PDB file of C-alpha atoms and ligand atoms in Angstrom:
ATOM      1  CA  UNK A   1     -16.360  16.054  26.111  1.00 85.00           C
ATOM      2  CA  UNK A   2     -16.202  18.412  22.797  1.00 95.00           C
ATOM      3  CA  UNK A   3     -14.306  16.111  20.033  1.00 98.00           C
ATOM      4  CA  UNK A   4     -12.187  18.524  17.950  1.00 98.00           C
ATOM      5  CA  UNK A   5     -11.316  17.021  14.257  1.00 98.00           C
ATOM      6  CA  UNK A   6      -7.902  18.093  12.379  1.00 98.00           C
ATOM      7  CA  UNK A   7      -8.289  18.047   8.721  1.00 98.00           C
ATOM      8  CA  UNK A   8      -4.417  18.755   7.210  1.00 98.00           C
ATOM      9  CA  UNK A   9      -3.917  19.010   3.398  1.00 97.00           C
ATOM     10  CA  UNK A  10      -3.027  20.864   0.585  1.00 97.00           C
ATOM     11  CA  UNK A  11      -6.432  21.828  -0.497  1.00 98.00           C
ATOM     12  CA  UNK A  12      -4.774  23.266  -3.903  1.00 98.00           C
ATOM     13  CA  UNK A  13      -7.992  23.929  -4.478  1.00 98.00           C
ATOM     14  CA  UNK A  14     -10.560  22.786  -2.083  1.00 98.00           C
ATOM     15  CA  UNK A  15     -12.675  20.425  -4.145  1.00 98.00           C
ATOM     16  CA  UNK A  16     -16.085  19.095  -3.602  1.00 97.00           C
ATOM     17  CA  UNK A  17     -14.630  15.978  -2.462  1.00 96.00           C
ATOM     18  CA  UNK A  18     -13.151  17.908   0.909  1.00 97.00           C
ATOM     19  CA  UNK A  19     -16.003  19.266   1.409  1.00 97.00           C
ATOM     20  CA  UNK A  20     -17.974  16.006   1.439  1.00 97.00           C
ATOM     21  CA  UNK A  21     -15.982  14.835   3.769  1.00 97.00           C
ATOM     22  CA  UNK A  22     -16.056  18.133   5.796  1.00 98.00           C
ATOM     23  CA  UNK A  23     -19.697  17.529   5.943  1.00 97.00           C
ATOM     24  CA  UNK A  24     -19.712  14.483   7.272  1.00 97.00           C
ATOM     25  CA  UNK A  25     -17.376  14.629  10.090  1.00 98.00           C
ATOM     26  CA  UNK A  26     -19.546  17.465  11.302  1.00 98.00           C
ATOM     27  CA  UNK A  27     -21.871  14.913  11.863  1.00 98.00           C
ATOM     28  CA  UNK A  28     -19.547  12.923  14.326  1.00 98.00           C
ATOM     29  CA  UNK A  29     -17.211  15.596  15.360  1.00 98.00           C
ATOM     30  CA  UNK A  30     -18.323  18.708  17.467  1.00 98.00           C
ATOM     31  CA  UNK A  31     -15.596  20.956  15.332  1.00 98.00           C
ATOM     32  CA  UNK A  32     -13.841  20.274  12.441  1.00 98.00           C
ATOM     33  CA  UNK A  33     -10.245  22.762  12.115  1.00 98.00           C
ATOM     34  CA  UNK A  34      -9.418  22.516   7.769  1.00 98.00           C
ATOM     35  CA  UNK A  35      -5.711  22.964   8.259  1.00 98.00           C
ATOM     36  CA  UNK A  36      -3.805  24.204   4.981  1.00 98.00           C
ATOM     37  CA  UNK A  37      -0.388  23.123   4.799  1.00 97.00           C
ATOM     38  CA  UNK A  38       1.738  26.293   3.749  1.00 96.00           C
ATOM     39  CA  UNK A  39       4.790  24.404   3.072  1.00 83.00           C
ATOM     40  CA  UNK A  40       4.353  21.080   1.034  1.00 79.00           C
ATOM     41  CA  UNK A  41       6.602  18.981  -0.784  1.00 84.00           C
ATOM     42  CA  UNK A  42       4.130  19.488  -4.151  1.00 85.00           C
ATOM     43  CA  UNK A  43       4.270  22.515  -5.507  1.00 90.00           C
ATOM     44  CA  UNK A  44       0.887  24.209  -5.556  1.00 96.00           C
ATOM     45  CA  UNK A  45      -0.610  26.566  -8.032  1.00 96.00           C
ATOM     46  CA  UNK A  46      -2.539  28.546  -5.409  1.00 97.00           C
ATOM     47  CA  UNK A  47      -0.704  30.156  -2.195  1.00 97.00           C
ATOM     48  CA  UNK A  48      -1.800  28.965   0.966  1.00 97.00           C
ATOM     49  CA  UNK A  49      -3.680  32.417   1.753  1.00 97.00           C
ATOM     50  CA  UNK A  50      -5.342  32.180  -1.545  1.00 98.00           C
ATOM     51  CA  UNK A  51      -6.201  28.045  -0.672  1.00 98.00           C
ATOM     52  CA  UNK A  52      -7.827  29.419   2.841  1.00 98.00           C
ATOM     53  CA  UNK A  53      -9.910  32.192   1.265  1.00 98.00           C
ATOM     54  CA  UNK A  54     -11.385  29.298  -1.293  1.00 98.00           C
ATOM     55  CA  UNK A  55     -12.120  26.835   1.867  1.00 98.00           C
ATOM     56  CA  UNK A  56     -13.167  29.348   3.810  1.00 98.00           C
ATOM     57  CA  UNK A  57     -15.956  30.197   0.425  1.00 98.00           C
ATOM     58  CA  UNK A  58     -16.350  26.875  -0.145  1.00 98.00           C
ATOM     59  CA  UNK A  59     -17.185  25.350   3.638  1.00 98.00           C
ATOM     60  CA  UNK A  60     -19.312  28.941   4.791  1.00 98.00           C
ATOM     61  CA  UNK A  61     -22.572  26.784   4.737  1.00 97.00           C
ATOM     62  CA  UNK A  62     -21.391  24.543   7.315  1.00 98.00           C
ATOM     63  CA  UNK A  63     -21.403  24.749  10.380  1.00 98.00           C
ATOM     64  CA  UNK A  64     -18.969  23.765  12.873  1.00 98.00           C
ATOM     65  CA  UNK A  65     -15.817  24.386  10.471  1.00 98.00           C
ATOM     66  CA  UNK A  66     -12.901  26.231  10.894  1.00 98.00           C
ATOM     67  CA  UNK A  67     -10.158  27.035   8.685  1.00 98.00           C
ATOM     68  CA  UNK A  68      -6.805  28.198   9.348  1.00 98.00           C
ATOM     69  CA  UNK A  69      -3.373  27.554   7.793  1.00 98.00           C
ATOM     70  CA  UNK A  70      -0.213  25.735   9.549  1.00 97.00           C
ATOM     71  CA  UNK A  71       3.225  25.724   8.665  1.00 95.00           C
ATOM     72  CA  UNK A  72       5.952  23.106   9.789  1.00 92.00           C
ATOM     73  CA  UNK A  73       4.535  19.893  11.565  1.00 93.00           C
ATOM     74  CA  UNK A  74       0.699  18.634  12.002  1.00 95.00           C
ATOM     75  CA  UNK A  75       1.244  17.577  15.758  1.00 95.00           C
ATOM     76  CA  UNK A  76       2.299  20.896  16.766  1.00 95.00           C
ATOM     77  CA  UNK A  77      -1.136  22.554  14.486  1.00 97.00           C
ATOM     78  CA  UNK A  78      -3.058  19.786  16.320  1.00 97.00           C
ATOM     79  CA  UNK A  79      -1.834  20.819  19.586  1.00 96.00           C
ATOM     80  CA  UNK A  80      -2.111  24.551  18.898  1.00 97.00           C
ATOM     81  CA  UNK A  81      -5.756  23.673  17.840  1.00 97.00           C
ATOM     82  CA  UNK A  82      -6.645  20.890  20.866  1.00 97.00           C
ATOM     83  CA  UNK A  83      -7.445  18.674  18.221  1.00 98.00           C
ATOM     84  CA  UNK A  84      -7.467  14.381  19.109  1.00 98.00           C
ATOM     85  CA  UNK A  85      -8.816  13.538  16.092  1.00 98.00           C
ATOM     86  CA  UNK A  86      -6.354  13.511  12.454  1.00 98.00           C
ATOM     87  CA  UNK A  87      -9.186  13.330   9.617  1.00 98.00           C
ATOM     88  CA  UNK A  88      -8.124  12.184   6.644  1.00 97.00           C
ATOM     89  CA  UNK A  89     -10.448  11.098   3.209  1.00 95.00           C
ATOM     90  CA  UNK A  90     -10.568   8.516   1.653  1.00 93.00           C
ATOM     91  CA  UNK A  91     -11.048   7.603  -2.097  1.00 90.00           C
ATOM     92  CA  UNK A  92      -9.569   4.213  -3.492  1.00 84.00           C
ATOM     93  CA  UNK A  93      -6.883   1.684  -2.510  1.00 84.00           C
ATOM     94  CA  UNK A  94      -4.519   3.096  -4.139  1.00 85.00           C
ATOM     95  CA  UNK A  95      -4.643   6.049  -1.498  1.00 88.00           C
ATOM     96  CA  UNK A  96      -4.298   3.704   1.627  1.00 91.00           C
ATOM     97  CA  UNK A  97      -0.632   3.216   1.466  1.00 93.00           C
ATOM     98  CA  UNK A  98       0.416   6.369   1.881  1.00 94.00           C
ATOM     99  CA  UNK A  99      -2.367   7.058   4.536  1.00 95.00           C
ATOM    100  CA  UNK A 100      -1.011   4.403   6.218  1.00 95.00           C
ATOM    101  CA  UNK A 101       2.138   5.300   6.159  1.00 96.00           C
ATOM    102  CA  UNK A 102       0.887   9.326   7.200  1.00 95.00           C
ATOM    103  CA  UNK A 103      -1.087   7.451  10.083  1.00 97.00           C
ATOM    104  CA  UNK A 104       1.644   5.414  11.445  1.00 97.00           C
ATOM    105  CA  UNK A 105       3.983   8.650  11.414  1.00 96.00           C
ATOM    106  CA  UNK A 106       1.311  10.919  12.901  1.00 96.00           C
ATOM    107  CA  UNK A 107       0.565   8.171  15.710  1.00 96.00           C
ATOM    108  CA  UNK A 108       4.604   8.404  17.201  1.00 97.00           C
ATOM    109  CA  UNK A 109       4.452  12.671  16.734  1.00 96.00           C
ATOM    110  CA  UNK A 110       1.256  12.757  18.255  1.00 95.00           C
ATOM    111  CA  UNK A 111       0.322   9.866  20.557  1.00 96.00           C
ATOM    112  CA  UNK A 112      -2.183  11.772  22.047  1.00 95.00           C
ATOM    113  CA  UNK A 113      -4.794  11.898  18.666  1.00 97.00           C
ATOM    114  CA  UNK A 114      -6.225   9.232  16.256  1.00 98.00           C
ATOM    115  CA  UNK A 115      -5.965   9.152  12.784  1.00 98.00           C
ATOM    116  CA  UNK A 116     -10.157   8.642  11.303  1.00 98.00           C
ATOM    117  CA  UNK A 117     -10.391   7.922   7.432  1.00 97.00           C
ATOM    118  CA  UNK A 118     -14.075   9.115   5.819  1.00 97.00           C
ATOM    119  CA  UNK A 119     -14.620   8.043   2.764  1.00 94.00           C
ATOM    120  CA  UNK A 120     -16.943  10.363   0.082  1.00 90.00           C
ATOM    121  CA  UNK A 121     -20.152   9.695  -1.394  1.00 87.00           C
ATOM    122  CA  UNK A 122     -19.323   7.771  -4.756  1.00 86.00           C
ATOM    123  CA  UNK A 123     -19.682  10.503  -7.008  1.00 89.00           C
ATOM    124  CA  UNK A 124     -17.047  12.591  -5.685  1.00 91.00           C
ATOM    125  CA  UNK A 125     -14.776   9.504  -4.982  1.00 90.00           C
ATOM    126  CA  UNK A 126     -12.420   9.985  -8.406  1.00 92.00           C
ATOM    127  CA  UNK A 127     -12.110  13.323  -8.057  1.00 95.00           C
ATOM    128  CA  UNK A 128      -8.463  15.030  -6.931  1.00 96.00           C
ATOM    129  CA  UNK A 129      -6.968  18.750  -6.887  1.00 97.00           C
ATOM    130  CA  UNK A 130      -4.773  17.514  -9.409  1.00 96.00           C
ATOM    131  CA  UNK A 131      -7.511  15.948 -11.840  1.00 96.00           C
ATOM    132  CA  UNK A 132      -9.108  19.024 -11.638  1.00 97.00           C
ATOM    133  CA  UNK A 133      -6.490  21.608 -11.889  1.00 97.00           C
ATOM    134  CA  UNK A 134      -5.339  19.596 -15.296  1.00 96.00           C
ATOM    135  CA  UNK A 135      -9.325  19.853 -16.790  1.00 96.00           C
ATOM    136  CA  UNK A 136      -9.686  23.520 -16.213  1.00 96.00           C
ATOM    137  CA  UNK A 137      -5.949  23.911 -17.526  1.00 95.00           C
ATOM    138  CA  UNK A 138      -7.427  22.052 -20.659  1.00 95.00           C
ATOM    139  CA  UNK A 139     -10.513  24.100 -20.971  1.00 93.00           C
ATOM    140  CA  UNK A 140     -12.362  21.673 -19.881  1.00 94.00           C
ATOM    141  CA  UNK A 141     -15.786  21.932 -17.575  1.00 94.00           C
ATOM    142  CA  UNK A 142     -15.015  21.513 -13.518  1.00 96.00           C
ATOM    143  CA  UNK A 143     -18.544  23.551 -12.223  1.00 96.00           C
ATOM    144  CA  UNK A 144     -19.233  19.480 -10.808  1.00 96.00           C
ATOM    145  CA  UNK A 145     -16.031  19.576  -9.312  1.00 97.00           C
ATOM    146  CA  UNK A 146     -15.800  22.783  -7.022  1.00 97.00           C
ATOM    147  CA  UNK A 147     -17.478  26.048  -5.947  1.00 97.00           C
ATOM    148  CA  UNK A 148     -17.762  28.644  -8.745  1.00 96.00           C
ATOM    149  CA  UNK A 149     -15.225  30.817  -7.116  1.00 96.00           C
ATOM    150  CA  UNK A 150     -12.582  28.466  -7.159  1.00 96.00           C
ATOM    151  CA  UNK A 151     -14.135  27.467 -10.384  1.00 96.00           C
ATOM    152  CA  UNK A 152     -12.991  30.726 -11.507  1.00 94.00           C
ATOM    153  CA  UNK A 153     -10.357  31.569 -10.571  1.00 96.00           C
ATOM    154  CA  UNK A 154      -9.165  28.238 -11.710  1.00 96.00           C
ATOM    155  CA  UNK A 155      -9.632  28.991 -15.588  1.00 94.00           C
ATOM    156  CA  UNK A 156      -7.443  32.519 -14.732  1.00 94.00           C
ATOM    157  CA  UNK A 157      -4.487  30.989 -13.216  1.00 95.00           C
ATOM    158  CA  UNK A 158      -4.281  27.491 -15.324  1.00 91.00           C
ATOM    159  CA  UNK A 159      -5.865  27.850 -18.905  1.00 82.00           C
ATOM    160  CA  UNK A 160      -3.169  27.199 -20.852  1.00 75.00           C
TER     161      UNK A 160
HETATM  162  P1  LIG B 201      -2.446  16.099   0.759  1.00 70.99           P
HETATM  163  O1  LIG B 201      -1.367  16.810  -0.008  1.00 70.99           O
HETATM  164  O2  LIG B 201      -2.238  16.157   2.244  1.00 70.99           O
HETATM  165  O3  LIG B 201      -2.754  14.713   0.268  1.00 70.99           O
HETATM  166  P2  LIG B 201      -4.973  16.921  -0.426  1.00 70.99           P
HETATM  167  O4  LIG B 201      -5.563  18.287  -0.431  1.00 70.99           O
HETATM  168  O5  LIG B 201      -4.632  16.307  -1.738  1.00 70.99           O
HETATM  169  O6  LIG B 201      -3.715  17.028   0.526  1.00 70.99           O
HETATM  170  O7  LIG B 201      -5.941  15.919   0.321  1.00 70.99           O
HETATM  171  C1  LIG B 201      -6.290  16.092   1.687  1.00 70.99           C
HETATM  172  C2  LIG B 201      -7.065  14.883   2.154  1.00 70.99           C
HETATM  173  O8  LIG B 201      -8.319  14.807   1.478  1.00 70.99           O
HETATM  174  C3  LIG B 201      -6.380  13.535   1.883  1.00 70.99           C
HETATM  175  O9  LIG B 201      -6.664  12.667   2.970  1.00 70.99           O
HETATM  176  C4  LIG B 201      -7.040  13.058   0.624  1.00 70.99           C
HETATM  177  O10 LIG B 201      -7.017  11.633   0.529  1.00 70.99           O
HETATM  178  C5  LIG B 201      -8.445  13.549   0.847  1.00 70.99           C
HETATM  179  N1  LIG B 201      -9.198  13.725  -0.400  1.00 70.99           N
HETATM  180  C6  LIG B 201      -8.875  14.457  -1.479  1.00 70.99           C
HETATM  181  N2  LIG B 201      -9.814  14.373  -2.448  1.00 70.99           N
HETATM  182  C7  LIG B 201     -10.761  13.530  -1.959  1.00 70.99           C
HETATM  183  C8  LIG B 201     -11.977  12.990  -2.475  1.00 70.99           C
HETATM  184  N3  LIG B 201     -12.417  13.288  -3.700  1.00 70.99           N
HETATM  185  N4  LIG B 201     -12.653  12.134  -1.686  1.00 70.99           N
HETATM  186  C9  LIG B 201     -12.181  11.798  -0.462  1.00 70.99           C
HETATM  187  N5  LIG B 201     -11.072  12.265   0.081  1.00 70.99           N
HETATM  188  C10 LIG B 201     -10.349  13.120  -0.645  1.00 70.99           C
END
């Protein structure tokens, strides 16, 4: 049986924490859909066509990935994509309430998949899109952080 992995988020931008965690559910997974959320409660600084082009840079040397963009509810992306599997990362404690929460939700819309929390390799494990959106805004150095597109185009839309 293929095992088809959902990854929702904002992605806003892809960092190199989702893709460490991209990489390792290929390793379990036999395809792993990156979903980007076009409508979110947070208000992003990159559209959602302009957050797919970066993942779609950022993930080409992987194999096994997929990225498209979803609007409205996860369950019915999931079900569009015959996904079972919800993958979600992991980074500290502080993120497993809400995951929980996200989880518990997801299990009642879509009975039929199971929420699977990676966690990162350590060095990635304090980095966010929002950490690093507020360095390059600063001036500040993000080439650790994400691709050097994304790096880019980073400085042009935030440098204040
Ligand atoms: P959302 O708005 O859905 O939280 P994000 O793009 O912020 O979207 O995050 C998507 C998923 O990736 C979440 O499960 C988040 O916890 C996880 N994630 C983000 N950054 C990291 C990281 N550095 N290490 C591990 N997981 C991460």
């Amino acid at each position: 049986m293929s095992i088809r992995a959902i990854y929702p988020g904002t992605f806003d931008p892809i960092t190199c924490g989702h893709t460490d965690i991209v990489s390792r559910a290929t390793r379990i997974f036999d395809r792993v859909i990156v979903a980007i959320a076009a409508s979110t409660s947070k208000k992003t600084v990159f559209n959602v066509t302009e957050r797919a082009a970066f993942a779609r840079t950022a993930l080409a040397e992987i194999d096994k990935v997929e990225v498209c963009t979803f609007d409205g509810l996860l369950a019915n992306a999931a079900r569009g994509h015959g996904a079972t599997v919800i993958l979600r990362g992991l980074r500290a404690v502080s993120d497993f309430e809400y995951e929980f929460q996200m989880a518990a939700m997801n299990r009642k819309l879509i009975p039929e998949a199971e929420t699977v929390f990676l966690t990162t390799s350590g060095r990635y494990g304090y980095i966010s899109s929002s950490l690093v959106r507020e360095i390059a805004a600063l001036g500040g150095p993000v080439t650790e952080f994400v691709h050097p597109a994304v790096e880019q185009a980073l400085y042009e839309r935030v440098r204040r």
